[in-house]
Coordinates of N, CA, C and O and ligand atoms in Angstrom, one line a residue:
M378 N 51.3 -190.0 137.7 CA 51.9 -189.1 136.4 C 52.9 -189.7 135.7 O 52.8 -189.9 134.4
A379 N 54.2 -189.3 136.1 CA 55.3 -189.7 135.6 C 55.6 -191.2 135.4 O 56.2 -191.9 134.2
A380 N 55.4 -192.4 136.2 CA 55.3 -193.3 135.9 C 54.5 -193.9 134.9 O 54.9 -194.6 134.5
G381 N 53.1 -193.3 134.8 CA 52.4 -193.6 133.7 C 53.2 -193.2 132.6 O 53.2 -194.1 131.3
G382 N 53.6 -192.0 132.3 CA 54.3 -191.6 131.1 C 55.5 -192.3 130.8 O 55.6 -192.9 129.8
A383 N 56.3 -192.6 132.1 CA 57.2 -194.3 131.7 C 57.2 -195.1 131.2 O 57.6 -196.1 130.2
F384 N 56.0 -195.8 131.8 CA 55.5 -196.9 131.5 C 54.9 -196.6 129.9 O 54.9 -197.4 129.1
L385 N 53.6 -196.1 129.7 CA 53.9 -195.6 128.2 C 54.8 -195.9 127.1 O 54.6 -196.2 125.9
L386 N 55.7 -194.8 127.7 CA 57.0 -194.7 126.6 C 57.4 -196.5 126.6 O 57.9 -196.7 125.3
V387 N 57.6 -197.2 127.2 CA 58.2 -198.4 127.1 C 57.0 -199.4 126.4 O 58.0 -199.9 125.9
F388 N 55.8 -198.9 126.4 CA 55.0 -199.9 126.1 C 55.2 -199.4 124.3 O 55.3 -200.4 123.6
A389 N 55.4 -198.1 124.2 CA 55.5 -197.5 123.1 C 56.3 -198.0 122.2 O 56.3 -198.7 121.0
V390 N 57.8 -198.4 122.9 CA 58.8 -198.9 122.3 C 58.9 -200.3 122.0 O 59.0 -200.7 121.0
F391 N 58.1 -200.9 122.8 CA 57.9 -202.5 122.9 C 57.1 -202.8 121.6 O 57.3 -203.4 120.9
S392 N 55.9 -201.8 121.4 CA 55.0 -201.8 120.5 C 55.9 -201.9 118.7 O 55.1 -202.7 118.2
M393 N 56.9 -200.6 118.9 CA 57.3 -200.2 117.8 C 58.3 -202.0 117.4 O 58.5 -202.3 115.9
L394 N 58.6 -202.4 118.5 CA 59.8 -203.4 118.1 C 59.0 -204.8 117.7 O 59.5 -205.5 117.0
V395 N 57.7 -204.7 118.4 CA 56.7 -205.7 118.0 C 56.3 -205.3 116.3 O 56.6 -206.4 115.1
M396 N 56.0 -204.4 116.2 CA 55.9 -204.1 114.7 C 56.8 -204.4 113.3 O 56.7 -204.9 112.9
S397 N 58.4 -203.8 114.1 CA 59.2 -203.9 113.3 C 59.8 -205.4 113.0 O 60.0 -205.7 112.1
S398 N 59.2 -206.2 113.9 CA 59.5 -207.7 114.0 C 58.6 -208.3 112.7 O 58.8 -209.7 111.9
L399 N 57.2 -207.8 112.4 CA 56.6 -208.0 111.3 C 57.0 -208.2 110.3 O 56.8 -208.9 109.1
G400 N 58.1 -207.3 109.9 CA 58.6 -206.9 108.7 C 60.1 -207.8 108.5 O 60.9 -207.8 107.5
N401 N 60.9 -208.2 109.8 CA 61.9 -209.1 109.9 C 61.9 -210.0 109.2 O 60.7 -210.9 108.7
P402 N 62.7 -210.5 108.2 CA 63.0 -211.7 107.5 C 62.4 -213.2 108.5 O 62.4 -214.0 108.0
R403 N 62.7 -213.2 110.0 CA 62.6 -214.5 110.4 C 61.4 -214.2 111.4 O 61.4 -213.7 112.8
P404 N 60.3 -214.1 111.3 CA 58.8 -214.2 112.1 C 58.5 -215.3 112.5 O 59.3 -216.7 112.3
L405 N 58.1 -215.3 113.7 CA 57.6 -216.4 114.5 C 56.8 -217.5 113.5 O 56.1 -216.8 112.9
C406 N 57.2 -218.9 113.6 CA 56.2 -219.5 112.9 C 54.9 -219.7 113.1 O 53.8 -219.7 112.2
S407 N 54.7 -219.5 114.3 CA 52.9 -219.3 114.6 C 52.2 -217.9 113.9 O 51.1 -217.9 113.8
D408 N 53.3 -217.2 113.7 CA 52.6 -215.9 112.8 C 52.7 -216.0 111.4 O 51.7 -215.3 110.8
C409 N 52.9 -217.0 111.1 CA 52.6 -217.1 109.3 C 51.9 -217.1 109.2 O 51.5 -216.4 107.9
E410 N 50.9 -217.7 109.7 CA 49.4 -217.2 109.0 C 48.6 -216.1 108.9 O 48.5 -215.9 108.0
T411 N 48.6 -215.9 110.4 CA 48.3 -214.5 110.2 C 49.1 -213.6 109.2 O 48.4 -212.6 108.7
L412 N 50.2 -213.4 109.2 CA 50.9 -212.4 108.3 C 50.5 -212.7 107.3 O 50.8 -211.8 106.5
C413 N 50.6 -213.7 106.6 CA 50.5 -214.2 105.0 C 48.9 -213.6 105.2 O 48.7 -213.2 103.9
R414 N 47.9 -214.0 105.8 CA 46.3 -213.6 105.7 C 46.2 -212.3 105.4 O 45.8 -211.6 104.0
T415 N 47.3 -211.4 106.1 CA 47.1 -210.3 106.0 C 47.7 -209.7 105.0 O 47.2 -208.6 104.2
N416 N 49.3 -209.8 104.4 CA 49.7 -209.9 103.5 C 48.8 -209.6 102.2 O 48.7 -209.1 101.5
C417 N 48.1 -211.1 101.9 CA 47.4 -211.4 101.0 C 46.4 -210.9 100.8 O 46.1 -210.7 99.6
T418 N 45.6 -210.8 101.8 CA 44.4 -209.8 101.6 C 44.8 -208.3 100.8 O 44.0 -207.9 100.1
A419 N 45.9 -207.6 101.4 CA 45.9 -206.2 100.9 C 46.5 -206.6 99.6 O 45.8 -205.9 98.6
E420 N 46.9 -207.4 99.0 CA 47.6 -207.8 97.8 C 46.7 -208.2 97.0 O 46.4 -207.3 95.7
V421 N 45.5 -208.7 97.4 CA 44.3 -209.3 96.6 C 43.6 -208.2 96.2 O 43.3 -207.7 94.9
E422 N 43.5 -207.3 97.4 CA 42.7 -206.2 97.3 C 43.5 -205.3 96.2 O 42.6 -204.6 95.3
T423 N 44.5 -204.9 96.0 CA 45.2 -204.2 94.9 C 45.2 -204.8 93.7 O 44.7 -204.0 92.9
S424 N 45.3 -205.6 93.6 CA 45.9 -206.6 92.1 C 44.2 -206.9 91.4 O 44.2 -206.7 90.2
C425 N 43.1 -207.2 92.4 CA 42.1 -207.2 91.9 C 41.0 -206.1 91.7 O 39.5 -206.1 91.5
S426 N 41.6 -204.9 92.2 CA 40.8 -203.9 92.0 C 39.9 -203.2 90.9 O 38.9 -203.0 91.3
S427 N 40.7 -203.3 90.1 CA 40.2 -202.9 88.4 C 38.8 -203.7 88.2 O 37.7 -203.4 87.7
T428 N 39.4 -205.4 88.3 CA 37.7 -206.1 88.5 C 36.8 -205.9 89.3 O 35.7 -206.2 88.9
C429 N 37.5 -205.9 90.2 CA 36.1 -206.1 91.7 C 35.5 -204.3 91.7 O 34.5 -204.3 91.9
N430 N 36.2 -203.3 90.9 CA 35.1 -202.0 91.1 C 34.8 -201.4 89.8 O 34.3 -200.8 89.8
D431 N 35.2 -202.3 88.8 CA 34.7 -201.8 87.4 C 33.6 -202.6 87.3 O 33.4 -204.2 87.1
N432 N 32.0 -202.6 87.0 CA 30.6 -203.2 86.9 C 30.8 -202.8 85.5 O 29.6 -201.9 85.5
P433 N 30.4 -203.5 84.6 CA 30.3 -203.4 83.3 C 28.6 -203.2 83.0 O 28.3 -202.7 82.5
L434 N 28.0 -204.2 84.1 CA 26.5 -204.4 84.0 C 25.8 -202.8 84.4 O 25.2 -202.2 83.7
E435 N 26.3 -202.5 85.6 CA 26.1 -201.2 86.2 C 26.5 -199.8 85.0 O 25.4 -199.0 85.0
G436 N 27.4 -199.9 84.6 CA 27.8 -198.9 83.5 C 26.8 -198.7 82.5 O 26.6 -197.5 81.6
C437 N 26.8 -200.1 81.9 CA 25.7 -200.1 80.8 C 24.5 -199.6 81.3 O 23.9 -198.7 80.5
R438 N 24.1 -199.7 82.4 CA 22.6 -199.6 82.6 C 22.4 -198.0 83.0 O 21.5 -197.4 82.7
R439 N 23.7 -197.3 83.4 CA 23.2 -196.0 83.7 C 23.7 -195.3 82.2 O 23.0 -194.4 81.9
Q440 N 24.8 -195.6 81.3 CA 24.4 -195.2 79.9 C 23.4 -195.1 79.4 O 23.1 -194.3 78.8
V441 N 22.7 -196.0 79.2 CA 21.4 -196.2 78.3 C 20.1 -195.8 79.2 O 19.6 -195.0 78.5
F442 N 20.4 -195.5 80.5 CA 19.5 -194.9 81.3 C 19.7 -193.4 81.0 O 18.6 -192.5 80.9
E443 N 20.6 -192.9 81.1 CA 20.8 -191.5 80.5 C 20.7 -190.8 79.4 O 20.0 -190.1 79.3
R444 N 21.3 -192.0 78.0 CA 20.5 -191.6 77.0 C 19.2 -191.5 76.8 O 18.6 -191.1 76.5
C445 N 18.3 -192.4 77.2 CA 16.9 -192.4 77.1 C 16.4 -191.4 78.3 O 15.7 -190.7 77.6
T446 N 16.9 -191.0 79.3 CA 15.9 -190.0 79.6 C 16.5 -188.4 79.1 O 15.7 -187.9 78.8
T447 N 17.6 -188.4 78.2 CA 18.3 -187.2 77.6 C 17.7 -187.0 76.4 O 17.1 -185.6 75.7
D448 N 17.7 -188.4 75.6 CA 16.8 -188.1 74.6 C 15.6 -188.3 74.6 O 14.6 -187.6 73.4
G449 N 14.9 -188.3 75.5 CA 13.3 -188.4 75.8 C 12.7 -189.5 74.9 O 11.8 -189.2 74.5
T450 N 13.3 -190.8 75.0 CA 12.9 -191.6 74.0 C 11.5 -192.1 74.9 O 10.7 -192.8 74.0
C451 N 11.3 -192.2 76.0 CA 10.3 -192.9 76.5 C 9.0 -191.7 76.5 O 8.0 -191.9 76.5
C452 N 9.5 -190.5 77.0 CA 8.2 -189.8 77.0 C 8.1 -188.6 76.2 O 9.1 -187.6 75.9
S453 N 7.0 -188.0 75.9 CA 7.0 -187.0 74.6 C 6.9 -185.7 75.4 O 6.6 -185.6 76.5
S454 N 7.0 -184.9 74.7 CA 7.3 -183.4 75.7 C 5.9 -183.1 76.3 O 5.9 -182.3 77.4
N455 N 4.7 -183.3 76.0 CA 3.7 -183.5 76.7 C 3.2 -184.0 77.7 O 2.6 -183.9 78.6
G456 N 4.5 -184.8 78.1 CA 4.6 -185.7 79.1 C 4.0 -187.4 79.1 O 3.7 -188.3 80.2
T457 N 3.5 -187.6 78.0 CA 2.9 -188.8 77.6 C 4.2 -189.7 77.6 O 5.0 -189.8 76.8
C458 N 4.6 -191.3 78.4 CA 5.4 -191.9 78.5 C 4.9 -192.9 77.8 O 3.7 -194.1 78.4
T459 N 5.9 -193.7 77.1 CA 5.2 -194.9 76.3 C 6.1 -196.2 77.1 O 6.1 -197.1 77.0
C460 N 7.0 -195.9 77.8 CA 8.0 -197.0 78.5 C 8.9 -196.3 79.6 O 8.6 -195.0 79.8
D461 N 9.4 -196.9 80.0 CA 10.0 -196.6 81.6 C 11.6 -196.8 81.1 O 11.9 -198.1 81.1
C462 N 12.1 -195.7 81.4 CA 13.6 -195.6 81.0 C 14.6 -196.8 82.1 O 15.7 -197.5 81.6
N463 N 13.6 -197.1 82.9 CA 14.6 -198.1 83.9 C 14.4 -199.3 83.7 O 15.4 -200.4 83.2
T464 N 13.4 -199.8 82.9 CA 13.1 -200.9 82.4 C 14.1 -201.5 80.8 O 14.8 -202.5 80.5
V465 N 14.1 -200.2 80.1 CA 14.4 -200.3 78.9 C 16.0 -200.4 79.4 O 16.8 -201.4 78.6
S466 N 16.9 -199.5 80.0 CA 18.0 -199.8 80.7 C 18.8 -201.2 81.1 O 19.1 -201.9 80.7
Q467 N 17.5 -202.2 81.6 CA 17.6 -203.4 82.3 C 17.4 -204.4 80.9 O 18.3 -205.5 81.0
D468 N 16.3 -204.0 80.3 CA 16.2 -205.0 79.0 C 17.7 -204.5 78.0 O 17.9 -205.9 77.2
R469 N 18.3 -203.4 77.7 CA 19.3 -203.5 77.0 C 20.2 -204.0 77.2 O 21.4 -204.8 76.6
C470 N 20.3 -204.4 78.2 CA 21.9 -204.7 79.2 C 21.7 -205.9 79.6 O 22.8 -206.5 80.2
R471 N 20.3 -206.5 79.0 CA 20.4 -208.4 79.3 C 21.7 -208.7 78.8 O 22.2 -208.4 77.9
G472 N 22.5 -209.8 79.4 CA 23.7 -210.5 79.3 C 25.1 -210.2 79.6 O 26.0 -210.6 79.4
I473 N 24.9 -208.9 79.9 CA 26.2 -208.5 80.5 C 26.0 -208.6 81.9 O 25.1 -208.6 82.6
T474 N 27.2 -209.5 82.2 CA 27.6 -210.0 83.3 C 28.1 -208.8 84.4 O 28.6 -207.6 83.9
D475 N 27.9 -208.6 85.3 CA 28.2 -207.9 86.4 C 29.6 -208.1 86.8 O 30.2 -209.1 86.7
N476 N 30.2 -207.5 88.0 CA 31.7 -207.9 88.4 C 31.7 -208.9 89.5 O 32.8 -209.2 89.7
Y477 N 30.5 -209.6 90.1 CA 30.6 -210.4 91.1 C 31.5 -211.4 90.7 O 32.3 -211.8 91.6
T478 N 31.0 -212.5 89.5 CA 31.5 -213.5 89.5 C 33.5 -213.2 88.8 O 33.8 -213.9 89.5
D479 N 33.7 -212.5 88.2 CA 34.5 -212.2 87.9 C 36.0 -211.9 89.4 O 36.6 -212.2 89.6
C480 N 35.0 -211.0 90.0 CA 36.0 -210.3 91.0 C 36.0 -211.2 92.3 O 36.9 -211.8 92.4
Q481 N 35.1 -212.4 92.3 CA 35.3 -213.3 93.3 C 36.4 -214.4 92.6 O 36.9 -214.4 93.6
A482 N 36.3 -214.6 91.1 CA 37.1 -215.5 90.6 C 38.9 -215.1 90.5 O 39.8 -215.5 91.3
C483 N 38.9 -213.5 90.7 CA 40.2 -213.0 90.8 C 40.8 -212.8 92.4 O 41.8 -213.1 92.7
E484 N 39.7 -212.8 93.3 CA 39.8 -212.7 94.6 C 40.6 -214.0 95.3 O 41.8 -214.2 95.7
R485 N 39.8 -214.9 94.6 CA 39.8 -216.1 95.3 C 41.4 -216.8 94.6 O 42.1 -217.4 95.2
G486 N 41.4 -216.5 93.2 CA 42.7 -217.0 92.2 C 43.9 -216.6 93.2 O 44.9 -217.4 93.4
Q487 N 43.9 -214.9 93.3 CA 45.2 -214.5 93.7 C 45.8 -214.7 95.1 O 46.6 -214.6 95.4
F488 N 44.5 -214.9 95.7 CA 44.6 -215.1 97.4 C 45.2 -216.4 97.6 O 46.3 -216.5 98.3
D489 N 44.8 -217.5 96.8 CA 45.4 -218.8 96.8 C 46.9 -219.0 96.2 O 47.6 -219.6 97.4
Y490 N 46.9 -218.0 95.2 CA 48.3 -218.5 94.9 C 49.5 -217.5 96.2 O 50.5 -218.1 96.4
C491 N 49.0 -216.2 96.5 CA 49.7 -215.6 97.5 C 50.0 -216.4 98.7 O 51.2 -216.6 99.2
Y492 N 49.0 -216.8 99.0 CA 49.1 -217.1 100.0 C 49.9 -218.3 100.5 O 50.4 -218.7 101.4
S493 N 49.6 -219.5 99.6 CA 50.6 -220.7 99.6 C 52.0 -220.4 99.2 O 52.9 -220.9 99.7
T494 N 52.4 -219.0 98.3 CA 53.7 -218.8 98.2 C 54.2 -218.5 99.5 O 55.2 -218.6 100.1
C495 N 53.3 -217.2 100.0 CA 53.6 -216.5 101.4 C 54.0 -217.4 102.7 O 54.8 -217.6 103.1
K496 N 53.0 -218.4 102.6 CA 53.0 -219.5 103.8 C 54.4 -220.1 103.6 O 55.2 -220.5 104.7
S497 N 54.7 -220.8 102.4 CA 55.9 -221.9 102.4 C 57.2 -221.2 102.5 O 57.9 -221.4 103.0
G498 N 57.1 -219.7 101.8 CA 58.0 -219.2 102.2 C 58.6 -218.8 103.4 O 59.4 -218.9 104.2
C499 N 57.4 -218.3 104.3 CA 57.5 -218.2 105.7 C 58.0 -219.3 106.8 O 58.8 -219.2 107.5
N500 N 57.2 -220.5 106.2 CA 57.7 -221.8 107.0 C 59.0 -221.9 106.9 O 59.4 -222.7 107.8
N501 N 60.0 -221.8 105.8 CA 60.9 -221.9 105.5 C 61.6 -221.1 106.5 O 63.1 -221.3 106.4
N502 N 61.3 -219.7 106.6 CA 62.3 -219.1 107.3 C 61.6 -218.4 108.6 O 61.6 -216.9 109.1
C503 N 61.2 -219.3 109.4 CA 60.5 -218.7 110.6 C 61.4 -219.1 111.8 O 61.8 -220.5 111.8
K504 N 61.2 -218.6 113.0 CA 61.3 -219.0 114.3 C 60.4 -219.7 115.2 O 59.0 -219.7 115.0
K505 N 60.8 -221.2 115.4 CA 60.1 -221.8 115.9 C 59.6 -221.7 117.4 O 58.3 -221.6 117.9
K506 N 60.5 -221.5 118.1 CA 59.8 -220.5 119.7 C 60.3 -218.9 119.8 O 61.2 -218.7 119.3
K507 N 59.1 -218.6 120.6 CA 59.5 -217.0 120.9 C 60.7 -217.0 121.9 O 60.7 -217.8 123.1
G508 N 62.2 -216.6 121.7 CA 62.8 -216.2 122.7 C 62.3 -214.8 123.7 O 61.4 -214.1 123.4
C509 N 63.5 -214.8 124.4 CA 63.2 -213.9 125.6 C 63.6 -212.4 124.9 O 63.1 -211.3 124.8
H510 N 64.3 -212.6 123.7 CA 64.7 -211.1 123.0 C 64.4 -211.5 121.4 O 64.7 -212.5 121.2
A511 N 64.4 -210.5 120.8 CA 63.9 -210.7 119.5 C 65.2 -210.8 118.6 O 66.2 -210.8 118.9
Ligands
LIG1285 C1 53.8 -209.4 100.9 O1 54.4 -210.5 100.1 C2 54.8 -210.1 99.0 C3 55.2 -211.1 97.9 O2 55.5 -212.6 98.7 C4 56.1 -209.5 99.5 O3 56.5 -208.9 98.6 C5 55.6 -208.5 101.0 O4 57.3 -207.8 101.0 C6 55.2 -209.0 101.7 N1 54.9 -208.0 102.7 C7 54.5 -208.2 103.8 C8 54.4 -206.7 104.5 O5 55.2 -209.3 104.5
LIG1286 C1 1.1 -186.7 74.2 O1 1.9 -186.9 72.4 C2 1.8 -188.0 72.0 C3 2.6 -188.3 70.8 O2 3.8 -187.7 70.5 C4 0.2 -188.4 71.6 O3 0.1 -189.8 70.9 C5 -0.3 -188.2 72.7 O4 -2.0 -188.2 72.4 C6 -0.6 -186.6 73.4 N1 -1.0 -186.4 74.5 C7 -1.5 -185.7 75.0 C8 -2.5 -185.7 76.1 O5 -2.0 -184.7 74.7
LIG1287 C1 31.1 -204.3 91.7 O1 31.5 -202.9 91.4 C2 30.7 -201.7 92.2 C3 31.5 -200.5 91.6 O2 30.9 -200.6 90.4 C4 31.3 -202.2 93.8 O3 30.5 -201.3 94.4 C5 31.0 -203.7 94.1 O4 31.6 -204.0 95.1 C6 31.5 -204.4 93.0 N1 30.8 -205.9 93.4 C7 32.0 -206.7 93.8 C8 30.9 -208.5 93.8 O5 32.7 -206.5 93.9

């Protein structure tokens, strides 16, 4: 039990050293790829979030659909419907793009830029070989 606890403690300290070495100005060269991929994935998610989370097409359809149903444009009070608000919203919002293309473009562009910057920075400032001590 005590031996297990000691082992866990050593492991925890070791993990912390490994973790803190990630923030080290001199990572292992073999880690550059992973570090930059992780870093840039997070960065892209932040910087493209408005483009990727705001969907103009969806917004348009929702608005038109809501107006259509609340105004009763399609159905009279006696229940006769001359149109379908779903179809109406799709027709009205034709030509409005969804966020897919812009989101992809943003993510690809930001990632490529971030990754190449990060990678060359990392390659210029990394340790070639893993030493016994950090
Ligand atoms: C990620 O990269 C950016 C810009 O290259 C840098 O400012 C930031 O400190 C990096 N973060 C980590 C965790 O390496
Ligand atoms: C319901 O109202 C519409 C017009 O508002 C009318 O054309 C239709 O005949 C009516 N249907 C019934 C069943 O009363
Ligand atoms: C578009 O935006 C919606 C939120 O409105 C989001 O759920 C979806 O993942 C986005 N699509 C892309 C390709 O990012």
